[in-house]
mmCIF file of C-alpha atoms in Angstrom:
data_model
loop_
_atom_site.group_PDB
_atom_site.id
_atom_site.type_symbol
_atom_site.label_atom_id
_atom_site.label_comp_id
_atom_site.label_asym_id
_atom_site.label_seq_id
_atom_site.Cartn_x
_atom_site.Cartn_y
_atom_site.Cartn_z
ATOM 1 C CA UNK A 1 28.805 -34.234 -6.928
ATOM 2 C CA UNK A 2 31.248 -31.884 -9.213
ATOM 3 C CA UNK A 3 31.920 -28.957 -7.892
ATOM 4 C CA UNK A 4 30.256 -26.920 -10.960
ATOM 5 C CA UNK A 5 27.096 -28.861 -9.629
ATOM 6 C CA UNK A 6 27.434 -27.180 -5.827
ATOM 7 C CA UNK A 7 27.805 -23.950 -7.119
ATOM 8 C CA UNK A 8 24.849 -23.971 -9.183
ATOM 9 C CA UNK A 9 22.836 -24.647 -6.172
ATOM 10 C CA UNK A 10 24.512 -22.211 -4.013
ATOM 11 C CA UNK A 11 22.440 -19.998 -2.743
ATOM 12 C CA UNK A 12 22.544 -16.289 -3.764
ATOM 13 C CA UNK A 13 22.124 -13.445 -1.982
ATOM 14 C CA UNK A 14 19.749 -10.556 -3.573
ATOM 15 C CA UNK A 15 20.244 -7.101 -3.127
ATOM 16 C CA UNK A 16 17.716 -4.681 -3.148
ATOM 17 C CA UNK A 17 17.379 -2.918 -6.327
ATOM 18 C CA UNK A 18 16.715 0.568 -8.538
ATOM 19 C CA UNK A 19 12.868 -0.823 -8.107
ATOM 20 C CA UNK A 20 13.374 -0.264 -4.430
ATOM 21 C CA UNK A 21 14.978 2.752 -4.275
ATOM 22 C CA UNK A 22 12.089 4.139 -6.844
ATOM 23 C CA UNK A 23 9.230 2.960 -3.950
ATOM 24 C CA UNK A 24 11.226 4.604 -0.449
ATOM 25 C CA UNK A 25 9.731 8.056 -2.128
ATOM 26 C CA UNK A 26 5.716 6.300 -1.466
ATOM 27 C CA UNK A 27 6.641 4.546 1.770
ATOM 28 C CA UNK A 28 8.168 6.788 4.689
ATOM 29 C CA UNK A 29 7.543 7.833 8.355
ATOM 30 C CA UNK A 30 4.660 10.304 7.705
ATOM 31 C CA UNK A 31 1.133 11.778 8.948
ATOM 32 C CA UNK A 32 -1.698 12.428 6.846
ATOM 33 C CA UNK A 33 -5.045 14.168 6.949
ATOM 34 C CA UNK A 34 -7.894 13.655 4.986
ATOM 35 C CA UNK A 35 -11.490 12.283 4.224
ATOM 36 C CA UNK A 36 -13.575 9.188 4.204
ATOM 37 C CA UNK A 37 -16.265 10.188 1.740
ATOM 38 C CA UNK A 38 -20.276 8.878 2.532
ATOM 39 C CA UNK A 39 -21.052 5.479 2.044
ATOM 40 C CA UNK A 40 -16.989 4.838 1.097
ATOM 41 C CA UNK A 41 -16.969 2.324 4.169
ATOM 42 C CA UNK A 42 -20.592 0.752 2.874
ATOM 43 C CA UNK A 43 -23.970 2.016 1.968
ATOM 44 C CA UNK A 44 -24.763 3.756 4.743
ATOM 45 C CA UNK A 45 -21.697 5.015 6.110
ATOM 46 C CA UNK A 46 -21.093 8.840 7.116
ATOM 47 C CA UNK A 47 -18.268 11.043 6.149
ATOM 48 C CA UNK A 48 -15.776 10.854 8.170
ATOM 49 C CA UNK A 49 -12.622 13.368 8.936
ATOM 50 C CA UNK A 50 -9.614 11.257 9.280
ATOM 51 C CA UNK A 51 -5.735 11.699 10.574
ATOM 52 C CA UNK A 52 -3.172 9.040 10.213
ATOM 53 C CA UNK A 53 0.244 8.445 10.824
ATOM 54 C CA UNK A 54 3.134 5.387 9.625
ATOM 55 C CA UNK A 55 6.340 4.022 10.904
ATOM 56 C CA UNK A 56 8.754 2.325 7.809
ATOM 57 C CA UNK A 57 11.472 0.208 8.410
ATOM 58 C CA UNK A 58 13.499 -2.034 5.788
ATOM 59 C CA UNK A 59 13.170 -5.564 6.312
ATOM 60 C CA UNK A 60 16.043 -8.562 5.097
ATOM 61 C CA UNK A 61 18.921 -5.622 4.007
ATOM 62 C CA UNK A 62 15.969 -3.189 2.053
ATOM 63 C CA UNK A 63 14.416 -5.783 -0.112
ATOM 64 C CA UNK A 64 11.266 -4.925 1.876
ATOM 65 C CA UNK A 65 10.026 -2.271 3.391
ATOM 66 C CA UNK A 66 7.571 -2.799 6.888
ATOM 67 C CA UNK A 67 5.145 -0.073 7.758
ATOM 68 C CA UNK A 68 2.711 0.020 10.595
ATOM 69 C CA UNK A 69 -0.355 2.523 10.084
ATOM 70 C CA UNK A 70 -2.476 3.830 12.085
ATOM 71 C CA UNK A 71 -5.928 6.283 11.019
ATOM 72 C CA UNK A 72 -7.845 7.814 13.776
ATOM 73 C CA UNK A 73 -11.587 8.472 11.789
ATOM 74 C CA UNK A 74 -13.738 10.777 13.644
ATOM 75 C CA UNK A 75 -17.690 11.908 12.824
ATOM 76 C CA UNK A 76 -18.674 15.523 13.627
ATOM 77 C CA UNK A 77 -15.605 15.808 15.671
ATOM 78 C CA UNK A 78 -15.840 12.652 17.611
ATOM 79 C CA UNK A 79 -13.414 9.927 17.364
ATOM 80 C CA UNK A 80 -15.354 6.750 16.048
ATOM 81 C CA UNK A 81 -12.612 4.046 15.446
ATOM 82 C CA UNK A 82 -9.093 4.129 15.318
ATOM 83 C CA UNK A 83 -7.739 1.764 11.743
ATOM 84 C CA UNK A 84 -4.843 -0.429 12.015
ATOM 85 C CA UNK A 85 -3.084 -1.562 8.998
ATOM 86 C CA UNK A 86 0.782 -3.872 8.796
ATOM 87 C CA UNK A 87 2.077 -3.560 5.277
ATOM 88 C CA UNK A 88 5.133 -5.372 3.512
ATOM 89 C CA UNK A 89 5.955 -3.879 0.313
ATOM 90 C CA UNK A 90 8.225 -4.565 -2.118
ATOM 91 C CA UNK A 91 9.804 -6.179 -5.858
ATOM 92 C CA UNK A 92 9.133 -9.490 -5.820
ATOM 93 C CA UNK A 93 12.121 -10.665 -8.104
ATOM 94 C CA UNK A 94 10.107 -13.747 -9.684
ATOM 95 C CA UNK A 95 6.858 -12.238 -10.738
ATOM 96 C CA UNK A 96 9.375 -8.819 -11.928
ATOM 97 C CA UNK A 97 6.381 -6.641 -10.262
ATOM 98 C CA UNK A 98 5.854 -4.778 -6.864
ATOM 99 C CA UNK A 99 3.724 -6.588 -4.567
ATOM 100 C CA UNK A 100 2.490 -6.086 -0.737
ATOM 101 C CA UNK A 101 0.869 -8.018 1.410
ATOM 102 C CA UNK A 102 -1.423 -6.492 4.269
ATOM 103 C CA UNK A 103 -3.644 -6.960 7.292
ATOM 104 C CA UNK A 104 -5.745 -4.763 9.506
ATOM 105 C CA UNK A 105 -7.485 -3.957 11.974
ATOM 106 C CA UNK A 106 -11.288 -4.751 9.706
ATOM 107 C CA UNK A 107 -10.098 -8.477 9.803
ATOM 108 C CA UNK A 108 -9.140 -8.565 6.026
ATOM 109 C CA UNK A 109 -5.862 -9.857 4.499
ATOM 110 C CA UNK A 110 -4.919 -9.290 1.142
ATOM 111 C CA UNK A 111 -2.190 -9.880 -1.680
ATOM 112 C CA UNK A 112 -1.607 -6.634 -3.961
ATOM 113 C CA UNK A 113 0.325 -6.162 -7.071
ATOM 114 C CA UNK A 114 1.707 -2.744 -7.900
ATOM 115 C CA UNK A 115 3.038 -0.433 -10.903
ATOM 116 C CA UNK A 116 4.675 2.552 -10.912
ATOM 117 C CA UNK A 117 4.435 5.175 -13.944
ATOM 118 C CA UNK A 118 6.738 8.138 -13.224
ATOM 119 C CA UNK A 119 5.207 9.917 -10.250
ATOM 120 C CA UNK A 120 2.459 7.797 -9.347
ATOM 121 C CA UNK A 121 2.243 4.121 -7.642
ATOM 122 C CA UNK A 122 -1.451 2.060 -8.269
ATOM 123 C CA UNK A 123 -1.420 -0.915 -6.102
ATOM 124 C CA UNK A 124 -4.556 -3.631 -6.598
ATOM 125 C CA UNK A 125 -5.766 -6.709 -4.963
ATOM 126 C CA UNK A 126 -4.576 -10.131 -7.055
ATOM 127 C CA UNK A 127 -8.347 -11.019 -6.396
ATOM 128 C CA UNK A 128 -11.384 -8.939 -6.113
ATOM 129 C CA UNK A 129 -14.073 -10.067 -3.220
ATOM 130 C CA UNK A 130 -16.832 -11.746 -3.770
ATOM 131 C CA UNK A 131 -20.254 -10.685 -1.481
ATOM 132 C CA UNK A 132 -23.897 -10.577 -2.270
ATOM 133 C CA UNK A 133 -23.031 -11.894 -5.593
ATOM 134 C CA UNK A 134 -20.983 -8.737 -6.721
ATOM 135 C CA UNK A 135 -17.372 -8.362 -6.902
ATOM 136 C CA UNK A 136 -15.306 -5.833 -5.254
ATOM 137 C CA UNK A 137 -11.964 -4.316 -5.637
ATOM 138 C CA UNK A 138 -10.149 -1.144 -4.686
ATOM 139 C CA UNK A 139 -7.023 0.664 -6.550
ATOM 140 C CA UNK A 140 -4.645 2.118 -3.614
ATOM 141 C CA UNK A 141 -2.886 5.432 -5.287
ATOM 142 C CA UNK A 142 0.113 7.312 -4.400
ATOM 143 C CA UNK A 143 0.646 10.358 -5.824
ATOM 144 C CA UNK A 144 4.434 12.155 -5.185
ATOM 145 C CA UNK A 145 4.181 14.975 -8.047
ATOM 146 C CA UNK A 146 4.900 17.077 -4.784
ATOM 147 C CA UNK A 147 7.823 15.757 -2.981
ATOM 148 C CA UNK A 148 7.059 17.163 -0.032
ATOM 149 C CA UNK A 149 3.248 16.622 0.544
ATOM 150 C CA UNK A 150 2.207 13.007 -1.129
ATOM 151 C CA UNK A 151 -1.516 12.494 -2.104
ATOM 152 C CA UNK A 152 -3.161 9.159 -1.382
ATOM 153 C CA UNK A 153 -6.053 8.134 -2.766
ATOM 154 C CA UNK A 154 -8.643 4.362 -2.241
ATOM 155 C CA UNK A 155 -11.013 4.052 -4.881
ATOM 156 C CA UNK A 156 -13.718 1.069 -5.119
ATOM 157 C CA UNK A 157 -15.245 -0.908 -8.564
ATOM 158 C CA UNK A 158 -18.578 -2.837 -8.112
ATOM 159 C CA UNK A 159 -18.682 -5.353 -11.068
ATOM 160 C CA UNK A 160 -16.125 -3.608 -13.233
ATOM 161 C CA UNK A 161 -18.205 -0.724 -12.952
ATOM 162 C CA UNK A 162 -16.315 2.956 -12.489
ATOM 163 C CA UNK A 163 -13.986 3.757 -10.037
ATOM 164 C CA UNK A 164 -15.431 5.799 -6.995
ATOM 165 C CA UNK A 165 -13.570 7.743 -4.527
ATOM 166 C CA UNK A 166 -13.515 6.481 -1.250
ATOM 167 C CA UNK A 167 -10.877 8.466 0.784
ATOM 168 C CA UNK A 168 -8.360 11.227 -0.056
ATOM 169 C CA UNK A 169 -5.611 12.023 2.163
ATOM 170 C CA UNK A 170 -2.534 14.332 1.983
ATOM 171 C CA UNK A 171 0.838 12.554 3.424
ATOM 172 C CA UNK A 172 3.382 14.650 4.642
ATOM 173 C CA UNK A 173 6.987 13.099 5.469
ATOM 174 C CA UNK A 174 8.251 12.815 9.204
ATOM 175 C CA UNK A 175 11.736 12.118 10.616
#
């Protein structure tokens, strides 16, 4: 094997990028307080107040960032479940896009690609779900117009059908 041959398999390191650096602003220690609107968690389902909190930390030299989440959601004042939520967010350097992966505590996994237009970040799933013959899918937005007090917002399509408001929460930063 020549030895222009070895180097063109080399490996090469990445560094994290500006894309990165653009995303720390949406993904930080922080609390938030807001709302689960009725029916947002299913036909059915009563408004709920909710307070939540996250833990970031860069993973593999800040090409992605880790966050652990956790919501307590409480009805008339009294705590009905506490949410869990692992998220790994970052540029994917192949697909040239922002894209998380997450699990939680409701059993459900899911892929999510993500674009940023000046002050807000809209994250989707790559796939909507299928139930009851309908399909499904949320938009996850971050709003940072306010550096200090970031808005978050999960809205839900039925069939390609209008976005809805599910929950709306303001983040605040921690240290």
């Amino acid at each position: 094997m020549s030895d222009q041959a070895t180097i063109a398999w080399a490996p090469r390191r990445i560094a994290a990028g500006e894309e990165m650096t653009a995303l720390r602003r949406f993904f930080m220690n922080c609390t938030w307080t807001g709302v689960v609107h009725a029916n947002g968690m299913g036909a059915g389902s009563p408004a709920m107040d909710a307070i939540g909190r996250m833990a970031c930390r860069d993973l593999m030299d800040g090409l992605w960032i880790a966050c652990d989440c956790a919501q307590d959601q409480f009805v008339a004042g009294e705590l009905l479940l506490t949410w869990q939520l692992q998220l790994i967010v970052g540029w994917d350097v192949l697909v040239r896009e922002y894209r998380a992966v997450l699990v939680d505590s409701n059993g459900i996994v899911s892929i999510l690609r993500g674009e940023m237009q000046g002050d807000t970040f809209t994250m989707t799933p790559l796939t909507a779900v299928q139930a009851a013959g309908e399909a499904a899918t949320i938009r996850l937005v971050w709003d940072a117009a306010d550096p200090q007090a970031l808005r978050w917002l999960n809205e839900a399509s039925i069939n390609g059908g209008p976005w809805v408001l599910i929950e709306e929460y303001l983040v605040t930063p921690t240290t």
